[in-house]
Coordinates of C-alpha atoms and ligand atoms in Angstrom, one line a residue:
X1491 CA 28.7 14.6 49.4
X1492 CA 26.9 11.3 50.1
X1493 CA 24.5 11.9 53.2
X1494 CA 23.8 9.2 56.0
X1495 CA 20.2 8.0 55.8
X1496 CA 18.2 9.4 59.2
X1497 CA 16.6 7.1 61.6
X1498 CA 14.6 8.9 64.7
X1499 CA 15.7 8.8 68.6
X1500 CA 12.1 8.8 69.7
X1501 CA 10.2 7.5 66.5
X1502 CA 6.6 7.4 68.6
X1503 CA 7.1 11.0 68.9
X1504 CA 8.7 12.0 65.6
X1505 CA 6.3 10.0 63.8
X1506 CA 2.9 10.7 65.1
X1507 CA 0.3 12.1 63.3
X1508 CA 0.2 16.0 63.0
X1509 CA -3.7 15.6 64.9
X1510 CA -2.4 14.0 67.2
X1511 CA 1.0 16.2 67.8
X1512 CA -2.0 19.3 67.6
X1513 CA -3.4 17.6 70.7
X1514 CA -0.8 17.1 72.9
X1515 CA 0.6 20.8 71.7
X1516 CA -3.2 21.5 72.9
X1517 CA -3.1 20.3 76.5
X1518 CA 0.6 21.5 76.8
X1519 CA 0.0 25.0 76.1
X1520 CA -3.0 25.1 78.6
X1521 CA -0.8 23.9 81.3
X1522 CA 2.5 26.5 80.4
X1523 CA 0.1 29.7 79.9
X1524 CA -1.8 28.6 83.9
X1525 CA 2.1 27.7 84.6
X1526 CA 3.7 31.2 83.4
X1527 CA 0.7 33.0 84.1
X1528 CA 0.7 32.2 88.4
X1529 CA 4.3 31.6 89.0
X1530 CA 6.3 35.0 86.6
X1531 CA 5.6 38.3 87.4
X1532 CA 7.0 39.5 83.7
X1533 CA 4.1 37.1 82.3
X1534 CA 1.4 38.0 85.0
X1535 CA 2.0 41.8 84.2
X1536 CA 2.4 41.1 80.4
X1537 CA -0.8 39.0 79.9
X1538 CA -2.8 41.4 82.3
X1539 CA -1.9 44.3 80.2
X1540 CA -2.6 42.8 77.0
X1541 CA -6.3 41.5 78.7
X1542 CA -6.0 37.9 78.2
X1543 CA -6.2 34.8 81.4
X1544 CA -5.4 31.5 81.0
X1545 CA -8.9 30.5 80.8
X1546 CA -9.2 32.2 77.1
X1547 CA -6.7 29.5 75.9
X1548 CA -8.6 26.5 75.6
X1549 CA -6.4 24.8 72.4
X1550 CA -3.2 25.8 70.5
X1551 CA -6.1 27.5 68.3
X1552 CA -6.3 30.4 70.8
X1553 CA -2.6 30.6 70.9
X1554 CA -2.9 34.0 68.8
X1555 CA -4.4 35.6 71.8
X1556 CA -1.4 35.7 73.9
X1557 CA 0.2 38.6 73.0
X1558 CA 4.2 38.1 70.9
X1559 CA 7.2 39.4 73.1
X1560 CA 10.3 40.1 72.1
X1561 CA 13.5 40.5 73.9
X1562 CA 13.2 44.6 74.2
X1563 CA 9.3 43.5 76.4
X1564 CA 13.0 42.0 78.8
X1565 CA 15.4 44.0 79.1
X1566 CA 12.0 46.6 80.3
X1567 CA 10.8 44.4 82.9
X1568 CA 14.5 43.7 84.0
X1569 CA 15.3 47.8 83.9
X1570 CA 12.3 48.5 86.1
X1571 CA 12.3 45.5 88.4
X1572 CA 16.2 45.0 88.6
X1573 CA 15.7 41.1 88.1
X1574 CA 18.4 39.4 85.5
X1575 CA 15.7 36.6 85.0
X1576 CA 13.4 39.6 83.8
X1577 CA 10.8 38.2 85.9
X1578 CA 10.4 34.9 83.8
X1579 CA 11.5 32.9 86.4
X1580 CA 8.6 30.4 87.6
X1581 CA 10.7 28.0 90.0
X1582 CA 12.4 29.0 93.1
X1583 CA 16.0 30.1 92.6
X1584 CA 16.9 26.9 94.4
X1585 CA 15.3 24.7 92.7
X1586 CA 17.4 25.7 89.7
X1587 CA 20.0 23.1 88.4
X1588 CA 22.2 25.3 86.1
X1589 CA 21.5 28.8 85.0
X1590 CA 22.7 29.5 81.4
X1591 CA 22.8 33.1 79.7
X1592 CA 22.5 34.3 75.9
X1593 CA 25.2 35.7 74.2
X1594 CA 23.9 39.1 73.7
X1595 CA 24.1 39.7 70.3
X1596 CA 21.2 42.0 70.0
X1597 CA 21.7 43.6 73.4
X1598 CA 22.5 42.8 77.1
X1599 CA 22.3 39.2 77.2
X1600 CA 19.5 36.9 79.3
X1601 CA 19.7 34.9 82.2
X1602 CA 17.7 31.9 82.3
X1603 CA 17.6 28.5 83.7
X1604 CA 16.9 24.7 84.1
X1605 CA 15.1 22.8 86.9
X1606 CA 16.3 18.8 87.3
X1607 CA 13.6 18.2 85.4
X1608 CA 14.2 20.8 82.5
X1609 CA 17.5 19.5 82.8
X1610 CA 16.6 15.9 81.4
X1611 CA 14.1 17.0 79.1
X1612 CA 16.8 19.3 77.7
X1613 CA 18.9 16.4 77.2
X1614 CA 16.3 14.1 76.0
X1615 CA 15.5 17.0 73.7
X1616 CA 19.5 17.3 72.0
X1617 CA 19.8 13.8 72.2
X1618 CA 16.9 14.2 69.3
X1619 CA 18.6 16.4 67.6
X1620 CA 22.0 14.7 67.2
X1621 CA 20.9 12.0 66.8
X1622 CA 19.2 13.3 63.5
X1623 CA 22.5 14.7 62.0
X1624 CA 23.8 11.1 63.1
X1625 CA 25.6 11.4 66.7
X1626 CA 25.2 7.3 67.7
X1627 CA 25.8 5.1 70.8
X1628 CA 29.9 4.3 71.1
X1629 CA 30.6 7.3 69.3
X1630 CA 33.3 9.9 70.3
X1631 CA 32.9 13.4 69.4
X1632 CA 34.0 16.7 71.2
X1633 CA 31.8 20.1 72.9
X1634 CA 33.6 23.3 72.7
X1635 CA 30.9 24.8 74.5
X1636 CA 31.2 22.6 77.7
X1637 CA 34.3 22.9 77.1
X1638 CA 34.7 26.9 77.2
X1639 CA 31.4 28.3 77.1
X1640 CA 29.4 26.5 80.0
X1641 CA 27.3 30.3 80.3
X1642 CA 25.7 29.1 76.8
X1643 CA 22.7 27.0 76.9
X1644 CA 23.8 24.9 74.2
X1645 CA 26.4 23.3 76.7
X1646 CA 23.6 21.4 77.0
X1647 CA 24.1 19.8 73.7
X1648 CA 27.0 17.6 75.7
X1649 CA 24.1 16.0 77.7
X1650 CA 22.5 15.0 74.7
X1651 CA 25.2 13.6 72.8
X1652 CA 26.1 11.6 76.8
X1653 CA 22.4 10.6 76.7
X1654 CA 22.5 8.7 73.2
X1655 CA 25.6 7.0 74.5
X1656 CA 28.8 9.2 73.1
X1657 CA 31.8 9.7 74.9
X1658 CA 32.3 13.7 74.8
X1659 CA 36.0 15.2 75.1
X1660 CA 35.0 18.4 76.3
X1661 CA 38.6 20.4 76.0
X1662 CA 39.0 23.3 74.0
X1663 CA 40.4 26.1 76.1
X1664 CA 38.3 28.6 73.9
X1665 CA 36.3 28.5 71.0
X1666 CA 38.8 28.8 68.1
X1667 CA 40.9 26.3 69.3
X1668 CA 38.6 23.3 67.8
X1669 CA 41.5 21.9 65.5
X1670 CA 44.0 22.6 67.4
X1671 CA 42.3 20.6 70.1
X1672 CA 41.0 17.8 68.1
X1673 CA 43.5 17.1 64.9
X1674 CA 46.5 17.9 66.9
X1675 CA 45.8 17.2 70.9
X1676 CA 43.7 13.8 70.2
X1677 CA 45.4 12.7 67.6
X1678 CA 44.6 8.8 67.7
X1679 CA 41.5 9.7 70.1
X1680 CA 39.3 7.8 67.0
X1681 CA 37.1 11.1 66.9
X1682 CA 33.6 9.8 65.2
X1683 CA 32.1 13.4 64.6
X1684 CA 33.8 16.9 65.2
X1685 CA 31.6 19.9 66.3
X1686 CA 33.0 22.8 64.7
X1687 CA 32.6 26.8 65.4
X1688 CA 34.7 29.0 63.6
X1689 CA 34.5 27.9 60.1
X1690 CA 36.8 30.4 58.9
X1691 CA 39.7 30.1 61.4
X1692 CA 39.6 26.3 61.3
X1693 CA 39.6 25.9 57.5
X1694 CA 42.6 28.5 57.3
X1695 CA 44.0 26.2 60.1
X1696 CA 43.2 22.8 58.3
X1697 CA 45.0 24.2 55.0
X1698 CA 48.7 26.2 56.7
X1699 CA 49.2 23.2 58.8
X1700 CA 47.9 20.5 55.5
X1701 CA 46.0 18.6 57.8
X1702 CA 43.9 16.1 56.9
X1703 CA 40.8 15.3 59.1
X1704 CA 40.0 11.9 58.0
X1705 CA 43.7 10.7 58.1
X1706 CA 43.8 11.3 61.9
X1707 CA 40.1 10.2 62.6
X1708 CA 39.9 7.5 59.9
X1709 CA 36.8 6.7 61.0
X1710 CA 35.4 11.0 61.0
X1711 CA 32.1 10.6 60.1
X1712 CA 30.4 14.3 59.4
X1713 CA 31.5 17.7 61.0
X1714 CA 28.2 19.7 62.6
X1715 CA 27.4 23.2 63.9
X1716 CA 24.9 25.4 64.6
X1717 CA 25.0 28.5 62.5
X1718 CA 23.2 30.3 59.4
X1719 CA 24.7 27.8 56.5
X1720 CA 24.8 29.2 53.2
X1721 CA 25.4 26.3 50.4
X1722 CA 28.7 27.8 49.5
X1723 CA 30.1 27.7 53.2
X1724 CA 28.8 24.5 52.9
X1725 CA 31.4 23.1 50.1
X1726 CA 34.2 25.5 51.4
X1727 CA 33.6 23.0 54.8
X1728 CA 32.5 19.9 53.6
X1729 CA 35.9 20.0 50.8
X1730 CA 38.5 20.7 53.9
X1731 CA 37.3 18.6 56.0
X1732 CA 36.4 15.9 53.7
X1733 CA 32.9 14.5 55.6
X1734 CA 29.3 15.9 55.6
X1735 CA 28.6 19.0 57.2
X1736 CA 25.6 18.8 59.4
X1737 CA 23.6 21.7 60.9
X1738 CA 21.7 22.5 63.9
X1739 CA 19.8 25.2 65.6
X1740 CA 21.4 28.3 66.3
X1741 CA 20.2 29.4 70.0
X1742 CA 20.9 29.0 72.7
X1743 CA 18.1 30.7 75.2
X1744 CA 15.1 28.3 75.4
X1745 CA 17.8 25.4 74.3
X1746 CA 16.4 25.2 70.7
X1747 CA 16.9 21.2 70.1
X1748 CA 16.4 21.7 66.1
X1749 CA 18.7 20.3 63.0
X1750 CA 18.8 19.0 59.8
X1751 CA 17.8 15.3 58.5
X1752 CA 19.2 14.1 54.8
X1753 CA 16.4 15.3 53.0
X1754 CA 15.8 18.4 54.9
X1755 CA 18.6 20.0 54.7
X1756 CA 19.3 23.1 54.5
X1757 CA 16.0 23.7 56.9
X1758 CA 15.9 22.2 60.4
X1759 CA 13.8 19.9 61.8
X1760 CA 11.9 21.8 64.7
X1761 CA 10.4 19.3 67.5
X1762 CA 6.7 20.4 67.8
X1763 CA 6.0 18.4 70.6
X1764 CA 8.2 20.9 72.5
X1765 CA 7.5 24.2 70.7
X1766 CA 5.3 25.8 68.6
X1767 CA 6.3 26.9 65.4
X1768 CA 4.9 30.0 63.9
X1769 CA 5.8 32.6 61.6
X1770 CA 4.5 36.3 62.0
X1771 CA 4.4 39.8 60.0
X1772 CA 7.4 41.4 61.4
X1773 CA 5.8 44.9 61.7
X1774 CA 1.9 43.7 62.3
X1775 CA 2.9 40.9 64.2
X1776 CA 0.1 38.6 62.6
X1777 CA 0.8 35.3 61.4
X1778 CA 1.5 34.9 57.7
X1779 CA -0.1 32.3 55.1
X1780 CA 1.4 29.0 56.0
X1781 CA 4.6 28.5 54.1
X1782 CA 5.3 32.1 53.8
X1783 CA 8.3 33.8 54.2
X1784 CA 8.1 35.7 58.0
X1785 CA 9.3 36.4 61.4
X1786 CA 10.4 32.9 63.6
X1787 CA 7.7 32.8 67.1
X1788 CA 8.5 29.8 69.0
X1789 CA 6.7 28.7 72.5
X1790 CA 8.3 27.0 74.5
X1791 CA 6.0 23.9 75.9
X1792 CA 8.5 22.0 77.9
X1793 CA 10.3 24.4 80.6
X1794 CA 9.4 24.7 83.9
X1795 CA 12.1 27.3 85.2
X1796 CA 11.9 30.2 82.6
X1797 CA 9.8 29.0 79.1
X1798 CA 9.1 31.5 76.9
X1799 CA 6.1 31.6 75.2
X1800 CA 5.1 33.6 72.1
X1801 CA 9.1 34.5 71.9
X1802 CA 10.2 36.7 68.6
X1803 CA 13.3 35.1 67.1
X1804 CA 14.2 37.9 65.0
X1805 CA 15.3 35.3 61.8
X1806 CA 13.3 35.3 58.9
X1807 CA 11.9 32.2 58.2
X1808 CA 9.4 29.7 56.2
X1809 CA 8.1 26.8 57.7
X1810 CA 6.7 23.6 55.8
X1811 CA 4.9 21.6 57.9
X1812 CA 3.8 18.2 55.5
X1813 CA 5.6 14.9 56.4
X1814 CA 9.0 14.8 55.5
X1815 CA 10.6 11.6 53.4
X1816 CA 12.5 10.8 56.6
X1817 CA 9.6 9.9 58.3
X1818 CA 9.4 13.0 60.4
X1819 CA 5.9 15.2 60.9
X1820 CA 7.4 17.7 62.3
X1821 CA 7.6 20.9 60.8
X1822 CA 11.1 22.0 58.4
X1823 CA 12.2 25.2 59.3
X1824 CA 14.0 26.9 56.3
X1825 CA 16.0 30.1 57.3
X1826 CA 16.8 33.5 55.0
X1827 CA 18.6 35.1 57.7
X1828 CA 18.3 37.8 60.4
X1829 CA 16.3 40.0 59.6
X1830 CA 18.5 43.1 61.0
X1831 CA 21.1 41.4 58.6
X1832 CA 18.7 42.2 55.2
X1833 CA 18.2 45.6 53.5
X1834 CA 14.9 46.2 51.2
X1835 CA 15.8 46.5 47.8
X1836 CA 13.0 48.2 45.2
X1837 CA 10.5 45.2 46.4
X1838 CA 13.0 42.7 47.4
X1839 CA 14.4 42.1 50.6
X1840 CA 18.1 40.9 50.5
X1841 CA 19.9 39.1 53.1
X1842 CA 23.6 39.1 53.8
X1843 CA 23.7 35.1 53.4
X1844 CA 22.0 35.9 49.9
X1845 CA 24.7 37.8 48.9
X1846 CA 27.4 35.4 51.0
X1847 CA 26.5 32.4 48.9
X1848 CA 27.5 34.4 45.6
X1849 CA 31.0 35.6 47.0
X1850 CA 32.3 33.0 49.0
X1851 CA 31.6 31.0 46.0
X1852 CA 35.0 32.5 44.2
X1853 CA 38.3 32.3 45.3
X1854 CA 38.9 35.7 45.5
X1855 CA 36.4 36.4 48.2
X1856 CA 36.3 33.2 49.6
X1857 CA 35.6 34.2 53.2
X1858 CA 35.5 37.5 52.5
X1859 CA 34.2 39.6 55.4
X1860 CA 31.3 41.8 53.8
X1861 CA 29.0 44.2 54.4
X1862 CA 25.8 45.8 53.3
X1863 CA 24.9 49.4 53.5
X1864 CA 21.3 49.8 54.1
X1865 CA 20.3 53.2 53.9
X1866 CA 18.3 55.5 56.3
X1867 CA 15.1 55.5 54.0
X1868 CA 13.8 52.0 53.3
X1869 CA 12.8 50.5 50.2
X1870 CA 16.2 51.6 48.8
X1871 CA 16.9 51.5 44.8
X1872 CA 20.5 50.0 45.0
X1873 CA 21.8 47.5 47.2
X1874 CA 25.5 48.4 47.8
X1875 CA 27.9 45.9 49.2
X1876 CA 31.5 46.0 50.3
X1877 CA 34.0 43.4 50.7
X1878 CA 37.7 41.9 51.4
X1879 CA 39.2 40.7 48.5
X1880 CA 42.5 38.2 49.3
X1881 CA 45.5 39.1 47.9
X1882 CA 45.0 41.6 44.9
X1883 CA 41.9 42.5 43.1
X1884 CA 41.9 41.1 39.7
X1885 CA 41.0 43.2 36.7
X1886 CA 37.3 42.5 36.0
X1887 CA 36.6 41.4 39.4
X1888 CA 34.7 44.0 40.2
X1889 CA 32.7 43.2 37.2
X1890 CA 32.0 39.7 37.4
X1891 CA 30.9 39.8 41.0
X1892 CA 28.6 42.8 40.3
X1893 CA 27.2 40.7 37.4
X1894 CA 26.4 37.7 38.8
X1895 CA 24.8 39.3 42.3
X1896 CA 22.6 41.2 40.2
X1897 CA 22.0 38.4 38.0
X1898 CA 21.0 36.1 41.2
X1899 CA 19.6 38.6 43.4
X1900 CA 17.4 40.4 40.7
X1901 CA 18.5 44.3 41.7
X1902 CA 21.0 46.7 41.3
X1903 CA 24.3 46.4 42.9
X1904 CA 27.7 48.3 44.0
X1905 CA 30.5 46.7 44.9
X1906 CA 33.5 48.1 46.5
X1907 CA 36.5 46.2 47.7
X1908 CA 37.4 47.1 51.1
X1909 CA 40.7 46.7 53.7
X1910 CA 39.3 44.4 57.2
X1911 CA 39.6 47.2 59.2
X1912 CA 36.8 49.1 58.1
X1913 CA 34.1 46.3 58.9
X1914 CA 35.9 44.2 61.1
X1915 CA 35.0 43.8 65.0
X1916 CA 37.7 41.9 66.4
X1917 CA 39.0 39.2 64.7
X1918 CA 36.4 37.4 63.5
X1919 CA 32.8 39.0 63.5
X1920 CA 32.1 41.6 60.7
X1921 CA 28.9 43.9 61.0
X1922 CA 27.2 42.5 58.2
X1923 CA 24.9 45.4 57.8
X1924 CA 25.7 49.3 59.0
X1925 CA 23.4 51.9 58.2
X1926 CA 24.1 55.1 56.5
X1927 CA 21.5 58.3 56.2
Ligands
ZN2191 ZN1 13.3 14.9 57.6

């Protein structure tokens, strides 16, 4: 589908040269590790433990001697010191604007927060990123998470979209109403750009009720969310809703301001004035050859209230850090997946969006919920996956999808067609990987 060319919010800073982005990253680290370092007791007792003071970082060179933490090193501090900030908090509690908290996908979720000034950084810093996957001044577009999820950092995302000049209908009673909402409710509103959530429920949606997108927002320009995007959800979303999909970072704690440009795509543009990017051995924790596949680290060089630095991401990433054709020298972040969501396979490792791209891509499992068994001793020789099927399971199915994964993924495979019970959680979510001894 025929991609809008990218143009830059801030084209001083998403232009300059990567010695001089080095530089500032340089004098911006100093200041957050003296900044973390005298004002959060989780840092204080983490840095003192690990034998390293603010005066050993004297450039982003020394950044490998701050120790990695992850969100387990949190959810310790918070069970022995009883603080739901986890001790990251380096601002007074009233000098906080809006405290946000994570969605707890991995865990009990975080509380964090944003002083007035991490408040307009914040939107300086989504206004960036929307305006990358083409949000513009006079547009009109919507924010399901204002909307019904202000707890989520990436409400924020409303303030960027205000800051570029957007009018945002903020709305949705919850999450999966976004069609509802925005094909039926504003109807005539002149929507320029739709920001979508549950890709599933609104296709099925879109095609029961045969609505069509650009007949009642003639002038839609691109749908955009943030979420793992495989190239066959992709076309399922770009050919219901009939525009571009666009795609954006996918958390929330820290407000992660990252998204595609036209030429990136599918990695995200990751804004290195404001964090660094690195990528680490998930069990050594040492950073891999540039461009290498390995475990997302991000610092956070912008916060004042509660920046993380050294923070494990838990996706699998590889990061490409030459000049992009959009002007950009900021690094492109290209994600594999979660790595809880992958099983080693003989010496591959296989992700469940690896083996999502190869069903959704037929009919039949379109949408499929799916799973894969990874088994209690890793390397394993088979990689067994089950799945829905819709309707009936044609003869040969079996085969053909068997085939081609194996084919694709270069291993072994078992498939087995399953009801939605058995790997559903709720209505929506599937565990995408269970293990099994
Ligand atoms: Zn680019």
């Amino acid at each position: 589908m025929q991609r809008q060319p990218t143009e830059h919010w801030n084209p001083t800073i998403e232009t300059m040269p990567r010695n001089a982005l080095r530089d500032l990253q340089s004098e911006r680290l100093i200041r957050q590790v003296h900044h973390v370092y005298n004002n959060s007791a989780f840092f204080r007792e983490f840095y003192d433990a690990a034998g390293v003071k603010p005066s050993d970082i004297k450039s982003i060179d020394d950044i490998t001697k701050l120790p990695i933490m992850s969100k387990d090193d949190l959810r310790r501090f918070r069970g022995s010191h009883g603080d739901p900030f986890c001790g990251t908090l380096c601002v007074p509690v009233g000098a906080l604007k809006k405290v946000h908290k994570s969605t707890g996908t991995s865990g009990a979720p975080n509380v964090f927060g944003l002083s007035e000034a991490d408040w307009d950084q914040s939107a300086e810093n989504f206004a960036r990123m929307l305006y990358r996957v083409g949000v513009r001044a006079g547009y009109r577009t919507n924010n399901w998470l204002e909307a019904a999820m202000t707890w989520h950092g990436y409400s924020m995302t409303a303030w960027g979209a205000r800051k570029i000049g957007a009018t945002v209908f903020a709305l949705e009673f919850d999450n999966r109403s976004v069609v509802q909402t925005n094909l039926e409710l504003l109807a005539g509103a002149d929507l320029s750009a739709i920001f979508i959530y549950h890709p599933e429920i609104e296709v099925q949606y879109l095609r029961q009720h045969g609505l069509v997108p650009t007949e009642i927002h003639p002038n839609l320009s691109f749908i955009y969310s943030a979420f793992l995007c495989t190239d066959a959800r992709r076309k399922i979303l770009e050919d219901a809703w009939g525009v571009p999909y666009w795609n954006m970072g996918a958390s929330g704690d820290q407000y992660i301001p990252a998204s595609e440009c036209h030429l990136s795509a599918p990695a995200l543009h990751y804004p290195e004035d404001q964090f660094v990017v690195e990528t680490v051995d998930s069990k050594t924790l040492l950073p891999v050859a540039p461009g290498a596949e390995g475990e997302l680290v991000l610092t956070n060089l912008w916060a004042e209230a509660t920046p993380f630095l050294r923070y494990r991401m838990e996706d699998v990433v590889a990061v490409n850090d030459a000049p992009c054709g959009c002007g950009s020298t900021h690094a492109r972040v290209n994600y594999r997946g979660r790595y809880a969501w992958s099983v080693a396979v003989g010496e591959r490792r296989i992700f469940s969006d690896d083996v999502e791209n190869i069903l959704w891509a037929h009919p039949k499992t379109e949408f499929s919920a799916y799973q894969l068994i990874k088994e209690h001793a890793q390397p394993q020789d088979r990689l067994h996956v089950r799945s829905t099927v819709r309707g009936e399971a044609e003869y040969g199915l079996s085969e053909l999808l068997t085939d081609q994964l194996e084919r694709e993924l270069g291993v072994p495979v078992t498939i087995e067609f399953v009801e939605p019970e058995t790997i559903a959680v709720g209505t929506v979510k599937f565990v995408r990987v269970t293990t099994r001894d």
